[in-house]
Amino acid sequence: QQQEQQQQQQQPRQRQQQQLQPQQQHNGTGAPSNLTGQVGEISWDPLGAVALDGLSDLHSHAVACLAGFYLLLPTTVAFGLIILIFGAGYVQLISSLAFWVLVRPAASALETLLSIFLGGGASIGLGIPSPLYHSYSTASHFYWAWWMLEIAIRRRSLSQRLSALLLISLLLLPIPVCQVLLHQRSVLQATAGAMLGEALGIQFFFALRFLGLWSLMERRTTKQERSQKRFAYWLEPWDNLTQTWGGCVWGQTPVVVVKETNFAALILSKSTKAQSTPVAA
């Protein structure tokens, strides 16, 4: 009878452990390693499948919908939808290219380092790419830092620059918080990714100017004529970075002013002077 009682007492404990095991399949730093929608795991559902502690169902769904909207912003940039919506401007092209060339590799390297040093091993095998949402915290603060510096040096009034900075801050800065709310990332992962993104954004701002890319875009803009071809707005790059919104206070190539000269009159005056001067015997 004692053994039967002990077995009955152990059964609820075993059931609780079995229920907690899928929830403990983290990637070493507190966030779920995959979002497969299995029992006990967090499924990605921007319409409110994630129940937030301390909130009613209605509030939980509203917060989840708002967080899902914020997470769609880096997806729009990553997959080039920003080019489809706003055209092939320099800002759209550089933003999409920088995500795949700079932001995503750096975020994947950070994810691997966090998994190794804090979790005892990498959760993602060699050759297997990390999920795209691992890069969202880094991408949001990368674009925020870069665009903040670009806005700061525009030839606009202080109130206009502060308004633009407030707008991009409201759009980009809440993205890491939304990932934490939806249990996509832990607080440590979101914070580390945001700090990495800010460092990359500042370096990218200076790299555009010191590596000659800025002057190259300016020279191409002065020679460029707006094409009248069909779909040229999406197929041919156009400048909305170097000269837009009044241009930049710092970073522009100095313009050399060349005075117009009537070369024909100059040659004629020289020839008349040569004819009028007497030739020595």
Tab-separated table of C-alpha atoms in Angstrom:
chain	number	residue	atom	x	y	z
A	1	GLN	CA	0.000	0.000	0.000
A	2	GLN	CA	2.835	2.382	0.778
A	3	GLN	CA	4.397	1.676	-2.610
A	4	GLU	CA	1.076	2.321	-4.337
A	5	GLN	CA	0.688	5.599	-2.462
A	6	GLN	CA	4.201	6.641	-3.446
A	7	GLN	CA	3.500	5.798	-7.074
A	8	GLN	CA	0.296	7.816	-7.016
A	9	GLN	CA	2.165	10.772	-5.544
A	10	GLN	CA	4.915	10.510	-8.148
A	11	GLN	CA	2.544	10.375	-11.127
A	12	PRO	CA	1.447	14.046	-10.913
A	13	ARG	CA	5.078	15.092	-10.569
A	14	GLN	CA	6.042	13.084	-13.637
A	15	ARG	CA	3.201	14.645	-15.609
A	16	GLN	CA	4.323	18.133	-14.594
A	17	GLN	CA	7.900	17.367	-15.620
A	18	GLN	CA	6.728	16.032	-18.978
A	19	GLN	CA	4.747	19.217	-19.566
A	20	LEU	CA	7.690	21.412	-18.600
A	21	GLN	CA	10.247	19.585	-20.754
A	22	PRO	CA	9.161	21.078	-24.101
A	23	GLN	CA	9.151	24.546	-22.525
A	24	GLN	CA	12.735	24.068	-21.338
A	25	GLN	CA	14.072	23.342	-24.842
A	26	HIS	CA	15.811	26.697	-25.048
A	27	ASN	CA	18.853	27.629	-27.041
A	28	GLY	CA	20.990	28.226	-23.987
A	29	THR	CA	20.149	31.861	-23.303
A	30	GLY	CA	16.482	31.736	-22.346
A	31	ALA	CA	14.703	31.926	-25.709
A	32	PRO	CA	13.031	29.023	-27.526
A	33	SER	CA	15.285	27.343	-30.073
A	34	ASN	CA	12.479	26.837	-32.576
A	35	LEU	CA	8.918	27.943	-33.086
A	36	THR	CA	7.293	24.801	-34.377
A	37	GLY	CA	3.977	25.204	-32.595
A	38	GLN	CA	4.258	21.930	-30.661
A	39	VAL	CA	2.736	21.414	-27.244
A	40	GLY	CA	4.457	23.584	-24.650
A	41	GLU	CA	6.324	25.755	-27.164
A	42	ILE	CA	5.661	29.282	-28.292
A	43	SER	CA	4.209	29.552	-31.789
A	44	TRP	CA	4.666	32.700	-33.844
A	45	ASP	CA	1.212	34.146	-34.257
A	46	PRO	CA	0.915	37.930	-34.536
A	47	LEU	CA	-2.857	37.676	-34.094
A	48	GLY	CA	-2.534	36.796	-30.458
A	49	ALA	CA	-1.699	33.126	-29.869
A	50	VAL	CA	0.825	34.172	-27.214
A	51	ALA	CA	-0.861	34.739	-23.867
A	52	LEU	CA	0.881	37.417	-21.839
A	53	ASP	CA	1.035	37.049	-18.082
A	54	GLY	CA	-1.090	39.455	-16.070
A	55	LEU	CA	-3.259	40.547	-19.008
A	56	SER	CA	-6.732	39.564	-20.077
A	57	ASP	CA	-7.325	37.809	-23.372
A	58	LEU	CA	-8.413	41.014	-25.101
A	59	HIS	CA	-5.404	42.978	-23.891
A	60	SER	CA	-3.123	40.080	-24.703
A	61	HIS	CA	-4.414	39.931	-28.282
A	62	ALA	CA	-4.095	43.699	-28.691
A	63	VAL	CA	-0.486	43.708	-27.463
A	64	ALA	CA	0.340	40.713	-29.667
A	65	CYS	CA	-1.157	42.432	-32.738
A	66	LEU	CA	0.846	45.595	-32.049
A	67	ALA	CA	4.022	43.561	-31.558
A	68	GLY	CA	3.329	41.679	-34.789
A	69	PHE	CA	3.011	44.984	-36.662
A	70	TYR	CA	6.382	46.128	-35.356
A	71	LEU	CA	8.010	42.844	-36.369
A	72	LEU	CA	6.727	43.260	-39.918
A	73	LEU	CA	8.864	46.399	-40.363
A	74	PRO	CA	12.285	44.662	-40.516
A	75	THR	CA	10.718	41.926	-42.641
A	76	THR	CA	9.642	44.585	-45.142
A	77	VAL	CA	13.220	45.855	-45.413
A	78	ALA	CA	14.837	42.410	-45.462
A	79	PHE	CA	12.768	41.006	-48.328
A	80	GLY	CA	12.942	44.181	-50.411
A	81	LEU	CA	9.277	45.075	-50.054
A	82	ILE	CA	10.370	48.603	-49.186
A	83	ILE	CA	11.686	48.871	-52.769
A	84	LEU	CA	8.381	47.661	-54.161
A	85	ILE	CA	6.486	50.236	-52.092
A	86	PHE	CA	8.749	53.290	-52.269
A	87	GLY	CA	10.825	52.628	-55.405
A	88	ALA	CA	14.507	51.955	-56.068
A	89	GLY	CA	15.929	54.902	-54.150
A	90	TYR	CA	19.380	54.803	-52.620
A	91	VAL	CA	17.946	54.568	-49.091
A	92	GLN	CA	15.789	51.551	-49.948
A	93	LEU	CA	18.506	49.746	-51.907
A	94	ILE	CA	21.239	50.344	-49.325
A	95	SER	CA	18.951	49.355	-46.446
A	96	SER	CA	17.979	46.024	-48.011
A	97	LEU	CA	21.540	45.251	-49.112
A	98	ALA	CA	23.010	46.142	-45.709
A	99	PHE	CA	20.647	43.710	-43.992
A	100	TRP	CA	21.993	40.684	-45.879
A	101	VAL	CA	25.623	41.779	-46.203
A	102	LEU	CA	26.219	43.279	-42.760
A	103	VAL	CA	23.385	42.946	-40.241
A	104	ARG	CA	22.345	39.316	-40.623
A	105	PRO	CA	25.895	37.840	-40.599
A	106	ALA	CA	26.772	39.909	-37.521
A	107	ALA	CA	23.561	38.893	-35.724
A	108	SER	CA	24.151	35.204	-36.539
A	109	ALA	CA	27.703	35.441	-35.180
A	110	LEU	CA	26.396	37.063	-31.999
A	111	GLU	CA	23.780	34.321	-31.624
A	112	THR	CA	26.431	31.634	-31.898
A	113	LEU	CA	28.680	33.357	-29.334
A	114	LEU	CA	25.826	33.710	-26.845
A	115	SER	CA	24.899	30.070	-27.274
A	116	ILE	CA	28.464	28.874	-26.773
A	117	PHE	CA	29.498	31.031	-23.822
A	118	LEU	CA	26.198	31.105	-21.951
A	119	GLY	CA	24.488	27.881	-22.955
A	120	GLY	CA	27.336	25.410	-23.095
A	121	GLY	CA	26.986	24.789	-26.810
A	122	ALA	CA	25.551	26.153	-30.011
A	123	SER	CA	21.879	25.434	-30.534
A	124	ILE	CA	22.152	25.790	-34.314
A	125	GLY	CA	24.275	23.299	-36.166
A	126	LEU	CA	27.000	24.155	-38.626
A	127	GLY	CA	25.659	25.019	-42.036
A	128	ILE	CA	22.113	25.589	-40.738
A	129	PRO	CA	21.122	29.277	-40.956
A	130	SER	CA	19.558	30.876	-37.915
A	131	PRO	CA	15.929	32.009	-38.156
A	132	LEU	CA	15.415	35.428	-39.660
A	133	TYR	CA	13.839	36.879	-36.521
A	134	HIS	CA	17.158	36.458	-34.694
A	135	SER	CA	18.362	39.515	-36.638
A	136	TYR	CA	15.410	41.814	-35.982
A	137	SER	CA	16.744	43.454	-32.804
A	138	THR	CA	20.081	44.124	-34.477
A	139	ALA	CA	18.440	45.399	-37.670
A	140	SER	CA	16.074	47.796	-35.907
A	141	HIS	CA	18.818	49.542	-33.932
A	142	PHE	CA	21.168	49.481	-36.936
A	143	TYR	CA	18.682	51.455	-39.043
A	144	TRP	CA	17.832	53.703	-36.107
A	145	ALA	CA	21.481	54.657	-35.475
A	146	TRP	CA	22.248	55.199	-39.168
A	147	TRP	CA	19.115	57.226	-39.961
A	148	MET	CA	19.474	59.217	-36.728
A	149	LEU	CA	22.913	60.442	-37.808
A	150	GLU	CA	21.697	61.148	-41.339
A	151	ILE	CA	18.829	63.255	-39.987
A	152	ALA	CA	21.118	65.087	-37.556
A	153	ILE	CA	23.271	66.588	-40.360
A	154	ARG	CA	20.449	67.615	-42.704
A	155	ARG	CA	19.947	71.245	-43.660
A	156	ARG	CA	16.681	71.546	-41.798
A	157	SER	CA	15.484	73.325	-38.681
A	158	LEU	CA	15.995	71.736	-35.297
A	159	SER	CA	12.269	71.131	-34.793
A	160	GLN	CA	11.981	69.282	-38.115
A	161	ARG	CA	14.966	67.069	-37.340
A	162	LEU	CA	13.671	66.280	-33.852
A	163	SER	CA	10.257	65.388	-35.281
A	164	ALA	CA	11.807	63.012	-37.816
A	165	LEU	CA	13.981	61.474	-35.105
A	166	LEU	CA	10.937	60.945	-32.889
A	167	LEU	CA	9.113	59.229	-35.753
A	168	ILE	CA	11.866	56.713	-36.519
A	169	SER	CA	12.348	56.101	-32.790
A	170	LEU	CA	8.669	55.187	-32.395
A	171	LEU	CA	8.892	52.849	-35.374
A	172	LEU	CA	12.189	51.079	-34.687
A	173	LEU	CA	13.120	51.168	-31.005
A	174	PRO	CA	10.162	49.055	-29.709
A	175	ILE	CA	11.073	46.067	-31.911
A	176	PRO	CA	13.401	44.324	-29.370
A	177	VAL	CA	10.757	44.828	-26.653
A	178	CYS	CA	8.142	43.234	-28.907
A	179	GLN	CA	10.374	40.213	-29.434
A	180	VAL	CA	10.697	39.790	-25.680
A	181	LEU	CA	6.927	40.087	-25.232
A	182	LEU	CA	6.310	37.431	-27.889
A	183	HIS	CA	8.979	35.172	-26.320
A	184	GLN	CA	11.004	35.152	-29.518
A	185	ARG	CA	14.071	36.455	-27.715
A	186	SER	CA	15.253	36.715	-24.148
A	187	VAL	CA	16.074	40.049	-22.545
A	188	LEU	CA	19.786	39.298	-22.856
A	189	GLN	CA	19.552	38.386	-26.529
A	190	ALA	CA	17.448	41.433	-27.412
A	191	THR	CA	19.743	43.791	-25.498
A	192	ALA	CA	22.920	42.359	-27.010
A	193	GLY	CA	21.436	42.491	-30.513
A	194	ALA	CA	20.328	46.106	-30.060
A	195	MET	CA	23.769	47.183	-28.856
A	196	LEU	CA	25.404	45.413	-31.793
A	197	GLY	CA	23.023	47.107	-34.215
A	198	GLU	CA	23.805	50.578	-32.869
A	199	ALA	CA	27.542	49.978	-33.177
A	200	LEU	CA	27.123	48.746	-36.764
A	201	GLY	CA	24.877	51.685	-37.679
A	202	ILE	CA	27.381	54.281	-36.467
A	203	GLN	CA	30.253	52.570	-38.282
A	204	PHE	CA	28.175	52.281	-41.443
A	205	PHE	CA	27.413	56.018	-41.372
A	206	PHE	CA	31.112	56.922	-41.320
A	207	ALA	CA	32.047	54.178	-43.803
A	208	LEU	CA	29.752	55.667	-46.454
A	209	ARG	CA	31.740	58.895	-46.313
A	210	PHE	CA	35.307	57.790	-45.655
A	211	LEU	CA	35.322	54.959	-48.212
A	212	GLY	CA	34.305	57.226	-51.090
A	213	LEU	CA	30.813	55.803	-51.528
A	214	TRP	CA	29.149	59.113	-50.723
A	215	SER	CA	31.098	61.076	-53.355
A	216	LEU	CA	30.432	58.287	-55.852
A	217	MET	CA	26.674	58.612	-55.303
A	218	GLU	CA	26.917	62.398	-55.619
A	219	ARG	CA	28.783	62.205	-58.932
A	220	ARG	CA	26.285	59.716	-60.297
A	221	THR	CA	23.425	61.961	-59.192
A	222	THR	CA	24.800	65.032	-61.027
A	223	LYS	CA	25.180	63.045	-64.248
A	224	GLN	CA	21.897	61.183	-63.890
A	225	GLU	CA	18.840	62.190	-65.849
A	226	ARG	CA	15.452	60.946	-64.777
A	227	SER	CA	14.454	58.210	-67.175
A	228	GLN	CA	11.012	58.227	-68.722
A	229	LYS	CA	10.945	54.488	-69.290
A	230	ARG	CA	8.177	52.367	-67.894
A	231	PHE	CA	8.884	51.002	-64.409
A	232	ALA	CA	12.052	53.113	-64.169
A	233	TYR	CA	10.910	54.173	-60.686
A	234	TRP	CA	11.525	50.591	-59.491
A	235	LEU	CA	14.203	49.369	-61.922
A	236	GLU	CA	16.664	52.290	-62.102
A	237	PRO	CA	18.313	53.618	-58.906
A	238	TRP	CA	17.667	57.272	-58.065
A	239	ASP	CA	19.008	59.529	-55.356
A	240	ASN	CA	16.971	60.126	-52.220
A	241	LEU	CA	19.948	60.175	-49.845
A	242	THR	CA	22.656	62.695	-50.705
A	243	GLN	CA	20.532	65.669	-51.846
A	244	THR	CA	17.170	64.918	-50.231
A	245	TRP	CA	15.715	67.128	-47.491
A	246	GLY	CA	18.092	70.000	-48.081
A	247	GLY	CA	21.240	67.898	-48.411
A	248	CYS	CA	23.844	67.233	-45.746
A	249	VAL	CA	25.917	69.702	-43.770
A	250	TRP	CA	28.817	67.254	-43.626
A	251	GLY	CA	29.800	64.696	-46.209
A	252	GLN	CA	29.173	66.589	-49.415
A	253	THR	CA	31.909	66.908	-52.005
A	254	PRO	CA	32.981	70.544	-52.458
A	255	VAL	CA	31.637	72.020	-55.661
A	256	VAL	CA	34.198	73.678	-57.941
A	257	VAL	CA	32.729	76.683	-59.762
A	258	VAL	CA	34.084	77.120	-63.271
A	259	LYS	CA	33.566	80.504	-64.862
A	260	GLU	CA	32.298	80.564	-68.403
A	261	THR	CA	34.924	81.825	-70.836
A	262	ASN	CA	34.514	82.890	-74.436
A	263	PHE	CA	37.456	80.980	-75.879
A	264	ALA	CA	36.908	82.337	-79.394
A	265	ALA	CA	37.213	85.963	-78.198
A	266	LEU	CA	40.255	85.047	-76.117
A	267	ILE	CA	42.070	83.485	-79.097
A	268	LEU	CA	41.143	86.437	-81.312
A	269	SER	CA	42.468	88.979	-78.815
A	270	LYS	CA	45.751	87.101	-78.498
A	271	SER	CA	46.170	86.959	-82.274
A	272	THR	CA	45.545	90.710	-82.621
A	273	LYS	CA	48.060	91.449	-79.901
A	274	ALA	CA	50.650	89.309	-81.681
A	275	GLN	CA	50.031	91.130	-84.964
A	276	SER	CA	50.212	94.583	-83.369
A	277	THR	CA	53.566	94.015	-81.615
A	278	PRO	CA	56.544	95.081	-83.851
A	279	VAL	CA	59.057	92.451	-84.796
A	280	ALA	CA	62.631	93.291	-83.838
A	281	ALA	CA	65.061	93.561	-86.783
